[in-house]
Coordinates of C-alpha atoms in Angstrom, one line a residue:
Chain W
M1 CA -4.8 6.0 23.7
T2 CA -1.8 4.3 21.3
H3 CA 0.1 2.1 24.4
N4 CA -0.4 -1.2 25.7
P5 CA -3.4 -1.8 28.5
K6 CA -1.5 -4.3 30.2
H7 CA 0.9 -2.5 30.7
D8 CA -1.2 1.1 31.9
P9 CA -0.5 1.1 35.8
N10 CA -4.9 1.6 35.7
G11 CA -4.8 -1.8 34.0
R12 CA -5.7 -4.0 37.1
S13 CA -9.0 -1.2 37.8
V14 CA -10.3 -2.4 34.6
R15 CA -9.7 -6.0 35.2
L16 CA -11.4 -6.1 38.6
G17 CA -13.3 -3.5 36.9
R18 CA -15.2 -6.6 34.6
R19 CA -14.9 -8.7 37.7
G20 CA -16.5 -6.2 39.3
F21 CA -19.2 -5.6 37.3
L22 CA -19.8 -9.5 37.0
R23 CA -20.1 -9.5 41.0
G24 CA -22.8 -6.9 40.4
A25 CA -25.0 -8.6 38.3
G26 CA -24.7 -11.7 40.1
L27 CA -26.2 -8.9 43.5
V28 CA -28.5 -7.6 40.9
A29 CA -29.6 -11.8 40.6
A30 CA -29.6 -12.2 43.9
T31 CA -32.3 -9.8 45.2
A32 CA -34.7 -10.9 42.8
P33 CA -35.7 -13.7 45.8
L34 CA -35.5 -10.6 48.2
A35 CA -39.4 -10.3 46.9
G36 CA -41.8 -10.4 49.4
C37 CA -38.6 -10.7 52.9
F38 CA -39.7 -7.0 54.0
D39 CA -43.6 -8.3 54.0
G40 CA -43.5 -9.0 57.8
L41 CA -43.6 -5.1 57.9
G42 CA -47.4 -5.8 57.4
D43 CA -47.7 -7.4 60.4
R44 CA -49.2 -4.7 62.9
D45 CA -48.5 -6.6 66.1
G46 CA -45.1 -6.5 64.8
T47 CA -42.2 -4.9 67.1
I48 CA -39.9 -3.7 64.0
R49 CA -43.7 -2.2 63.2
N50 CA -44.2 -1.1 66.4
V51 CA -41.2 0.9 66.8
M52 CA -41.6 2.4 62.8
E53 CA -44.8 3.5 64.2
T54 CA -43.2 5.9 66.7
A55 CA -42.1 8.5 64.2
N56 CA -46.1 9.0 63.7
S57 CA -46.4 9.7 67.4
L58 CA -43.3 12.5 66.5
T59 CA -45.0 13.8 64.0
Y60 CA -48.0 14.7 65.5
R61 CA -46.0 15.9 68.0
V62 CA -43.9 18.3 66.0
Q63 CA -46.7 19.4 63.9
R64 CA -49.1 20.0 67.3
M65 CA -45.8 22.2 68.6
L66 CA -45.4 24.1 64.5
L67 CA -49.3 24.3 64.5
G68 CA -51.3 27.1 66.1
M69 CA -54.7 27.5 65.8
D70 CA -54.5 30.6 63.3
D71 CA -52.4 28.7 61.1
L72 CA -55.4 28.3 57.6
A73 CA -55.1 25.9 55.1
R74 CA -55.0 27.7 52.1
E75 CA -58.3 28.7 51.1
Y76 CA -58.1 29.1 46.6
S77 CA -60.3 31.5 44.2
E78 CA -63.4 30.6 42.6
S79 CA -61.6 30.3 39.2
E80 CA -59.6 27.4 40.8
I81 CA -62.6 24.9 41.6
R82 CA -62.2 23.3 37.7
Q83 CA -64.3 20.0 38.2
P84 CA -66.8 18.4 40.8
Q85 CA -65.7 17.2 43.6
R86 CA -64.1 13.3 43.1
P87 CA -66.4 10.9 45.4
N88 CA -63.6 8.1 47.6
G89 CA -64.9 5.7 50.0
S90 CA -68.9 4.8 50.7
T91 CA -70.3 7.0 47.8
D92 CA -73.6 5.0 47.8
P93 CA -74.1 3.9 51.2
R94 CA -77.1 0.8 51.4
D95 CA -78.0 1.0 55.1
P96 CA -81.8 1.1 55.6
D97 CA -81.6 3.6 57.9
Y98 CA -79.7 6.1 54.9
L99 CA -82.1 4.8 52.7
A100 CA -85.1 5.9 54.8
L101 CA -84.0 9.4 55.0
V102 CA -82.1 9.7 51.5
A103 CA -85.9 8.7 50.5
S104 CA -87.5 11.4 53.1
N105 CA -85.3 13.9 51.7
F106 CA -83.5 14.1 54.4
S107 CA -86.3 16.1 56.6
P108 CA -86.1 13.5 59.6
Y109 CA -82.2 13.9 60.2
R110 CA -81.4 14.9 63.0
L111 CA -77.8 15.5 64.2
E112 CA -76.9 14.3 67.9
V113 CA -74.0 15.7 69.7
K114 CA -73.7 14.2 73.2
G115 CA -71.1 12.5 75.0
A116 CA -69.0 15.6 78.0
V117 CA -71.9 18.1 77.0
G118 CA -73.6 19.8 79.2
R119 CA -76.3 19.8 76.9
P120 CA -76.9 17.0 74.2
L121 CA -78.3 18.2 71.2
S122 CA -80.7 17.2 68.7
L123 CA -80.0 19.5 65.2
S124 CA -82.4 19.4 62.4
L125 CA -81.1 20.1 59.0
G126 CA -82.9 23.6 59.1
E127 CA -81.1 24.3 62.7
L128 CA -77.5 24.0 61.6
R129 CA -78.0 25.7 58.1
A130 CA -79.8 29.1 60.4
M131 CA -76.0 28.7 62.6
P132 CA -73.4 30.8 61.2
A133 CA -72.2 29.2 58.5
R134 CA -68.9 29.5 57.1
T135 CA -67.9 28.7 53.2
Q136 CA -64.6 27.9 52.1
I137 CA -62.4 26.9 48.5
T138 CA -59.9 23.7 49.7
R139 CA -57.8 21.5 48.8
H140 CA -58.7 18.1 49.3
D141 CA -56.0 15.7 49.8
C142 CA -56.2 12.1 49.6
V143 CA -53.9 9.5 51.5
E144 CA -53.7 7.9 47.8
G145 CA -51.9 10.8 46.6
W146 CA -54.5 12.9 45.2
S147 CA -56.2 16.0 45.3
C148 CA -58.9 18.1 43.6
I149 CA -60.6 21.8 44.9
A150 CA -63.8 22.8 46.2
K151 CA -66.2 25.0 47.8
W152 CA -67.5 23.7 51.2
T153 CA -70.2 25.6 53.3
G154 CA -70.6 24.2 56.7
V155 CA -71.1 25.7 60.2
P156 CA -68.4 26.0 62.4
L157 CA -67.7 22.6 65.0
S158 CA -66.8 24.8 67.6
H159 CA -69.8 26.8 67.3
V160 CA -71.8 23.2 67.7
L161 CA -69.3 22.3 70.3
D162 CA -69.9 25.9 72.5
E163 CA -73.9 25.4 71.8
A164 CA -73.4 22.0 73.8
G165 CA -71.7 23.1 76.2
A166 CA -68.8 20.7 75.1
R167 CA -66.1 20.2 78.5
A168 CA -63.9 22.7 78.4
D169 CA -60.9 19.8 79.4
A170 CA -62.3 17.2 76.8
R171 CA -59.7 15.4 74.4
F172 CA -61.6 13.7 71.3
V173 CA -64.4 14.5 69.2
V174 CA -65.8 11.5 67.8
F175 CA -67.6 10.6 63.9
E176 CA -70.5 8.4 63.7
C177 CA -71.7 7.5 60.5
F178 CA -74.2 5.8 58.6
D179 CA -72.5 3.7 56.0
T180 CA -70.7 0.7 56.5
L181 CA -67.5 0.1 54.7
G182 CA -65.5 -3.1 53.1
G183 CA -67.1 -6.0 52.2
G184 CA -67.7 -9.4 54.4
A185 CA -66.0 -10.2 57.9
G186 CA -64.1 -6.5 57.9
A187 CA -67.5 -4.9 56.9
A188 CA -67.9 -2.3 59.2
K189 CA -69.3 1.3 60.3
Y190 CA -67.3 4.0 59.5
Y191 CA -65.9 6.1 62.5
E192 CA -63.1 8.9 62.6
S193 CA -61.8 10.9 65.7
I194 CA -60.1 13.9 65.8
D195 CA -58.1 15.8 69.0
M196 CA -60.1 19.5 70.6
R197 CA -57.2 21.4 68.7
D198 CA -58.0 20.1 65.1
A199 CA -62.3 20.3 66.5
R200 CA -61.7 23.7 67.0
H201 CA -59.7 25.0 64.5
P202 CA -61.9 27.5 62.5
Q203 CA -61.6 26.3 59.3
T204 CA -63.3 22.8 60.7
I205 CA -66.9 22.7 59.7
L206 CA -70.0 20.4 59.7
A207 CA -70.2 20.7 55.8
Y208 CA -73.7 20.4 54.5
G209 CA -72.9 22.5 51.6
L210 CA -70.8 21.7 48.4
N211 CA -69.7 24.4 45.3
D212 CA -72.7 26.1 45.9
Q213 CA -75.6 23.0 45.7
G214 CA -76.4 20.8 48.7
L215 CA -74.2 18.3 49.7
P216 CA -74.9 15.2 47.3
V217 CA -74.9 11.3 48.6
S218 CA -71.9 11.3 46.6
N219 CA -69.7 13.0 48.8
G220 CA -71.2 12.0 52.3
A221 CA -74.9 14.0 52.7
P222 CA -76.4 15.0 54.7
L223 CA -73.7 16.2 57.1
R224 CA -69.9 15.9 56.4
V225 CA -66.8 17.0 58.4
R226 CA -64.2 18.7 56.9
I227 CA -60.5 19.3 58.4
E228 CA -58.9 20.9 56.2
R229 CA -54.9 20.4 57.3
Q230 CA -55.3 16.3 57.2
L231 CA -56.2 13.6 54.9
G232 CA -59.6 13.5 53.3
Y233 CA -60.4 9.7 55.6
K234 CA -60.3 12.1 58.7
M235 CA -63.3 14.2 56.7
A236 CA -66.1 11.3 57.7
K237 CA -69.0 11.6 55.4
Y238 CA -72.7 11.0 56.8
I239 CA -72.3 11.8 60.0
R240 CA -75.0 10.8 62.6
S241 CA -73.7 11.5 65.7
I242 CA -71.0 14.1 67.1
T243 CA -69.5 12.6 70.8
V244 CA -67.2 14.6 73.4
T245 CA -64.9 12.4 74.5
D246 CA -61.5 11.5 76.3
D247 CA -61.3 7.6 75.4
L248 CA -61.3 6.3 71.9
S249 CA -61.7 3.2 72.9
G250 CA -65.0 2.4 73.2
F251 CA -65.6 3.1 69.4
G252 CA -65.1 0.6 66.4
G253 CA -62.1 -0.8 66.9
G254 CA -60.5 1.2 68.9
A255 CA -57.9 3.0 66.9
G256 CA -60.6 6.0 66.4
G257 CA -60.7 5.7 63.5
Y258 CA -62.2 3.1 60.2
W259 CA -58.6 3.3 58.4
E260 CA -57.5 3.9 62.1
D261 CA -58.0 0.8 62.6
R262 CA -56.6 -1.0 59.2
G263 CA -53.4 0.3 60.1
Y264 CA -53.4 3.8 59.1
E265 CA -52.3 6.6 61.6
W266 CA -55.1 8.3 63.5
F267 CA -53.2 11.8 63.1
A268 CA -53.0 12.2 58.9
G269 CA -51.7 15.9 58.5
I270 CA -49.0 14.9 56.5
Chain R
M1 CA -8.7 -8.9 56.5
A2 CA -5.8 -7.9 59.0
E3 CA -4.0 -10.5 57.1
T4 CA -4.5 -9.6 54.1
I5 CA -3.3 -5.9 55.4
A6 CA 0.0 -7.5 56.4
A7 CA 0.6 -9.0 53.0
E8 CA -0.2 -5.9 51.9
A9 CA 2.3 -3.6 53.3
G10 CA 5.0 -5.5 52.1
T11 CA 4.3 -3.8 48.7
E12 CA 3.9 -0.2 50.5
A13 CA 6.5 0.8 48.0
R14 CA 4.3 0.5 44.9
R15 CA 1.0 0.2 45.8
G16 CA 0.9 3.6 48.0
P17 CA -0.1 4.5 51.3
L18 CA -3.0 3.6 53.4
I19 CA -4.1 6.7 54.6
Y20 CA -7.0 7.5 57.0
R21 CA -9.5 9.3 54.4
Q22 CA -13.1 9.0 56.2
R23 CA -13.7 10.0 59.6
L24 CA -16.4 8.0 61.2
T25 CA -19.0 10.3 61.1
T26 CA -18.8 10.5 57.0
R27 CA -18.6 6.6 57.5
L28 CA -21.7 6.7 60.2
T29 CA -23.9 8.8 58.1
H30 CA -23.2 7.1 55.0
W31 CA -24.6 3.9 56.2
L32 CA -28.1 4.8 57.8
W33 CA -28.7 7.6 54.4
A34 CA -27.5 3.9 52.7
L35 CA -30.3 2.0 54.7
A36 CA -32.5 5.2 54.9
L37 CA -32.7 5.3 51.0
F38 CA -33.2 1.8 50.3
F39 CA -36.5 1.7 52.4
L40 CA -37.5 4.7 51.2
L41 CA -37.7 4.0 47.8
L42 CA -38.9 0.5 48.1
S43 CA -42.0 2.0 51.0
G44 CA -42.5 5.2 48.5
L45 CA -42.8 2.9 45.5
Q46 CA -45.3 1.5 48.0
I47 CA -46.9 4.7 48.6
F48 CA -47.2 5.7 44.7
M49 CA -49.0 2.6 43.9
A50 CA -52.0 3.9 45.3
R51 CA -52.0 6.8 42.5
P52 CA -49.9 5.9 39.8
D53 CA -49.6 9.0 38.3
L54 CA -48.7 12.3 38.7
Y55 CA -50.2 15.6 37.8
I56 CA -48.5 19.0 37.7
G57 CA -50.7 22.1 39.2
Q58 CA -52.3 22.3 43.0
Q59 CA -54.9 19.7 42.0
S60 CA -55.0 16.5 40.1
G61 CA -57.5 16.9 36.8
F62 CA -59.7 14.1 36.3
A63 CA -61.9 17.1 34.4
F64 CA -59.4 18.0 33.1
D65 CA -55.6 16.6 31.7
N66 CA -52.9 17.7 33.9
T67 CA -51.4 14.2 34.0
V68 CA -48.1 13.9 33.0
F69 CA -47.0 10.0 34.2
S70 CA -49.5 7.4 34.0
I71 CA -49.2 3.7 34.5
G72 CA -52.1 1.6 34.0
A73 CA -53.6 -1.8 32.6
V74 CA -55.2 -2.4 29.2
R75 CA -56.8 -5.6 28.1
E76 CA -55.6 -6.0 24.4
A77 CA -57.1 -8.8 22.4
G78 CA -57.9 -10.9 26.1
E79 CA -54.5 -9.9 27.4
L80 CA -53.9 -7.8 29.7
R81 CA -50.9 -5.0 28.7
G82 CA -48.9 -3.0 31.4
Q83 CA -48.8 1.1 30.0
T84 CA -47.3 3.3 30.8
T85 CA -47.8 7.0 29.7
L86 CA -45.2 9.8 29.9
F87 CA -46.0 13.7 28.3
G88 CA -48.8 12.4 26.2
E89 CA -45.9 9.0 24.9
T90 CA -47.7 5.6 26.0
F91 CA -45.4 2.9 25.8
D92 CA -45.5 -0.9 27.0
T93 CA -43.9 -1.9 30.1
T94 CA -46.1 -5.1 30.9
G95 CA -43.6 -7.3 33.4
W96 CA -42.4 -4.7 34.8
L97 CA -45.6 -1.8 35.1
G98 CA -49.1 -1.8 35.1
V99 CA -49.1 -5.8 34.3
V100 CA -46.9 -7.7 36.1
T101 CA -46.1 -11.4 36.9
E102 CA -46.4 -13.0 40.5
N103 CA -46.2 -16.3 41.7
G104 CA -46.9 -17.4 38.6
Q105 CA -50.0 -15.5 37.8
T106 CA -50.2 -12.1 35.5
Q107 CA -51.8 -9.5 37.3
V108 CA -52.8 -5.6 37.4
K109 CA -50.4 -3.9 39.5
S110 CA -47.8 -1.0 38.7
F111 CA -44.7 -2.7 40.4
P112 CA -43.5 -6.3 40.8
G113 CA -43.6 -6.9 44.7
W114 CA -39.5 -7.2 44.4
M115 CA -39.7 -3.4 44.1
T116 CA -42.0 -2.7 46.9
A117 CA -41.9 -2.9 51.1
P118 CA -44.5 -5.1 51.4
G119 CA -44.5 -6.9 48.2
Y120 CA -47.9 -6.7 48.2
R121 CA -50.1 -3.5 48.0
D122 CA -50.3 -1.7 51.6
L123 CA -50.3 2.0 51.6
A124 CA -50.7 1.7 55.6
T125 CA -47.8 -0.2 55.9
G126 CA -45.9 1.9 52.9
R127 CA -46.6 5.2 54.9
V128 CA -45.7 3.7 58.2
V129 CA -42.3 2.6 56.8
H130 CA -41.7 6.0 54.3
F131 CA -42.1 8.6 57.5
F132 CA -39.7 6.5 59.8
F133 CA -36.7 6.1 57.2
A134 CA -38.1 9.9 56.5
W135 CA -37.3 10.9 60.4
I136 CA -34.3 9.0 60.0
L137 CA -33.1 10.8 56.7
V138 CA -33.9 14.1 58.1
V139 CA -32.2 13.8 61.3
T140 CA -29.0 12.8 60.3
L141 CA -28.5 15.1 57.0
S142 CA -29.5 17.9 59.4
V143 CA -26.6 16.2 61.8
W144 CA -24.5 15.6 59.2
L145 CA -24.6 19.3 57.4
A146 CA -24.2 20.7 60.7
A147 CA -21.1 18.8 61.3
S148 CA -19.3 19.5 58.1
L149 CA -20.0 23.2 58.4
L150 CA -18.0 23.2 61.8
N151 CA -15.0 20.7 61.1
G152 CA -15.0 22.0 57.6
H153 CA -15.4 18.3 55.9
I154 CA -18.3 20.6 53.7
R155 CA -15.1 21.8 51.3
Q156 CA -13.9 18.5 50.7
L157 CA -16.5 18.6 48.3
I158 CA -17.4 21.7 47.3
P159 CA -15.8 22.0 43.9
T160 CA -12.4 24.2 43.9
L161 CA -11.2 26.5 40.5
R162 CA -8.9 24.1 39.6
D163 CA -11.5 21.2 39.9
V164 CA -13.1 22.8 37.5
K165 CA -10.2 23.6 35.1
H166 CA -9.6 19.5 35.2
L167 CA -13.3 18.6 35.0
P168 CA -13.4 17.8 31.0
R169 CA -9.9 15.4 32.0
D170 CA -11.9 14.3 35.5
A171 CA -14.5 12.7 33.1
A172 CA -12.5 11.4 30.3
D173 CA -10.6 9.9 32.8
H174 CA -13.3 8.0 34.1
L175 CA -15.1 6.8 31.4
R176 CA -11.7 4.9 30.1
L177 CA -11.8 3.4 34.1
R178 CA -9.0 5.5 35.1
F179 CA -9.0 5.9 38.7
H180 CA -6.9 8.5 40.8
R181 CA -6.5 7.6 44.1
S182 CA -6.1 10.2 46.6
A183 CA -6.9 11.8 49.8
D184 CA -9.3 14.2 48.0
Y185 CA -12.2 13.5 46.4
N186 CA -12.0 14.0 42.2
V187 CA -14.6 16.7 40.6
L188 CA -16.8 14.4 39.6
Q189 CA -17.5 13.3 42.7
K190 CA -17.5 16.3 44.9
L191 CA -19.5 17.8 42.1
S192 CA -22.1 14.0 42.7
Y193 CA -22.0 14.2 46.2
A194 CA -22.5 18.0 46.7
V195 CA -25.3 18.4 44.3
I196 CA -27.0 15.3 46.0
L197 CA -26.5 15.7 49.9
L198 CA -26.8 19.8 49.2
I199 CA -30.1 19.5 46.5
V200 CA -31.5 16.8 46.1
L201 CA -31.9 15.6 49.3
P202 CA -32.6 18.9 51.1
L203 CA -35.5 19.3 48.1
M204 CA -36.6 15.5 48.5
I205 CA -37.2 16.1 52.2
L206 CA -39.0 19.9 51.1
T207 CA -41.0 18.0 48.3
G208 CA -42.4 15.2 50.4
L209 CA -43.4 17.9 53.5
T210 CA -45.1 20.4 51.0
M211 CA -47.2 17.6 50.3
S212 CA -49.1 17.2 53.9
P213 CA -51.7 19.0 54.5
G214 CA -50.7 20.6 57.8
V215 CA -46.9 21.6 56.5
N216 CA -48.9 23.5 54.2
A217 CA -50.9 25.3 57.3
V218 CA -47.6 26.1 58.9
A219 CA -45.3 27.5 55.5
P220 CA -47.9 28.0 53.3
W221 CA -44.6 29.3 50.9
M222 CA -44.1 25.9 50.2
L223 CA -47.4 25.2 47.9
D224 CA -45.6 28.5 46.3
L225 CA -42.3 27.6 45.8
F226 CA -42.6 24.2 43.9
G227 CA -46.6 25.6 42.4
G228 CA -48.9 23.5 44.0
R229 CA -49.0 20.0 46.0
Q230 CA -49.3 18.0 43.1
T231 CA -46.5 19.4 41.3
A232 CA -44.0 19.2 44.6
R233 CA -45.4 15.3 44.6
T234 CA -44.2 15.3 41.1
L235 CA -41.6 16.2 41.9
H236 CA -40.3 14.2 44.4
F237 CA -41.6 11.7 42.1
A238 CA -38.5 12.6 39.7
G239 CA -36.2 13.4 42.8
M240 CA -36.7 9.8 43.6
L241 CA -35.1 9.0 39.6
L242 CA -32.6 11.3 40.2
L243 CA -31.2 9.3 43.5
V244 CA -31.6 5.8 41.9
L245 CA -29.7 6.7 39.0
F246 CA -27.2 8.5 41.5
V247 CA -26.9 5.2 44.0
L248 CA -26.5 2.7 40.5
V249 CA -23.5 5.0 38.8
H250 CA -22.3 5.0 42.4
L251 CA -22.2 1.4 43.0
L252 CA -20.5 0.7 39.2
M253 CA -18.0 3.2 40.4
V254 CA -17.2 1.1 43.9
L255 CA -16.9 -1.4 41.3
V256 CA -14.3 -0.8 39.5
A257 CA -12.5 1.0 40.8
G258 CA -11.9 -1.5 43.7
P259 CA -14.8 -2.2 45.7
F260 CA -11.7 -3.6 48.3
N261 CA -10.4 -0.7 48.7
E262 CA -13.9 1.3 48.4
L263 CA -15.4 -0.4 51.2
R264 CA -12.4 -0.1 53.5
S265 CA -12.5 3.3 53.2
I266 CA -16.3 3.4 54.1
V267 CA -16.0 0.7 56.8
T268 CA -13.0 1.6 58.4
G269 CA -12.2 4.8 56.9
W270 CA -8.9 3.6 55.5
Y271 CA -8.0 3.9 52.2
R272 CA -5.3 2.9 49.5
T273 CA -3.4 5.6 47.6
D274 CA -1.7 5.5 44.7
P275 CA 1.5 5.5 44.7
R276 CA 3.7 8.7 44.7
K277 CA 4.4 9.9 41.3
D278 CA 8.1 12.7 40.9
T279 CA 9.0 12.8 38.1
K280 CA 5.8 12.8 36.0
G281 CA 3.0 16.3 35.2
D282 CA 1.1 14.7 37.1
A283 CA 3.1 14.9 40.5
A284 CA 0.6 17.1 41.7
R285 CA -2.9 14.8 42.0

């Protein structure tokens, strides 16, 4: 470039450019006080928040439209079990009734199956183990973002529902648990719920075995549910009872689960 | 603004004609994407704070190492230091990543509050915001793609052979901040817009969906396409970095090319082009 930039027809752009840079820098500086200006989104009763949450219903409806009963979560090979299943959430419940069960090696344990069922059940671990079993090597996806592959063994939930004569048109299955999560005023018993489509999915099992061993306390002994097409927080651990129902309002905070009561979406297929 | 245009009309000959350059659909989708991408970024970083590590493969290595990126904190000589590790190289990122100062307090947090929505830790809200704007992006991008295929707008984004020949000169012009204002996009604009709209954004949507266990069941091929859920998550993050880079360069170009004219065209559609050159070899442009 030999010509004088002052006579360059584009010289104007260069000057504007420099001014533009300064303006840009000013803009960036002006965003610093913006920190926290979207904090209102965290208000779960806020209008904007409620509008945004409609996207979750859309996700649920679309996934329900696309996901057939036969669409299975991927099952992996033995060689892909490369580590112990990472424990998360409650890993060592201190609830007295649970500690009593641990002390007696779960022999007095009974799974209560109740609600909209023809034959309420009270099943021992031996009875659950005597039922048809399914073993699957699947990937556990935590809402935090991590994944872990492990082998789960248990009885299909649909079998237990059939044994209990669950009402065919009932909407939900609720899992109530032994463990208390959270501290202080926020402490509450863990619970979860799923719709009948997921409850009757062939990979939805009440697991008592993990990686060819008995289910350890850190992973939810004596019984946890596997719902392979949803995130980890749906898969309640330390299950004490199963209730078939049409209405979730009577459980916990009414949103259908411990984390749902704390703002997480009820349908966790995403 | 009307006065400004009137004042400019007097210098019409010297400044070149005002042309209708951006269709309503282009302008509308532009601003919807700007809004959506802004909130997707802030809520995405909020979600990332829940697990500020990236892995390669199906799962996250806890008993083995497949971590490629990690934001964390260490205590050195009684002082908190933010540490970011990329492919085994560790960098001190105190104040920016890992350890940040908020309300005058030093604390362990992946990102400062201004980078996330909300500013404090709230994974549940981050997910609500992210999925809402993800739907907006999916819908607007689909509508735009369909409309652009129908009305031929897409051809304006695909570089021609002529464009490719012009590439070195166009790049040199950009480096010298010399811009040619014409009805058509220049080749660097075409390339960057085409790459972002036709490749990066669709890949962001696909890698995002690959993180969904429900979508995995209905379309397991996506797990294979991206090499596993955790690789998809890593690619989603890398795509975010590309988008941030694009937006920064895009804003810089707007500022140096003449922010009034550029903004007018993306708000009203009207764009002032360069005066026609009749004698110089440049006339074809």
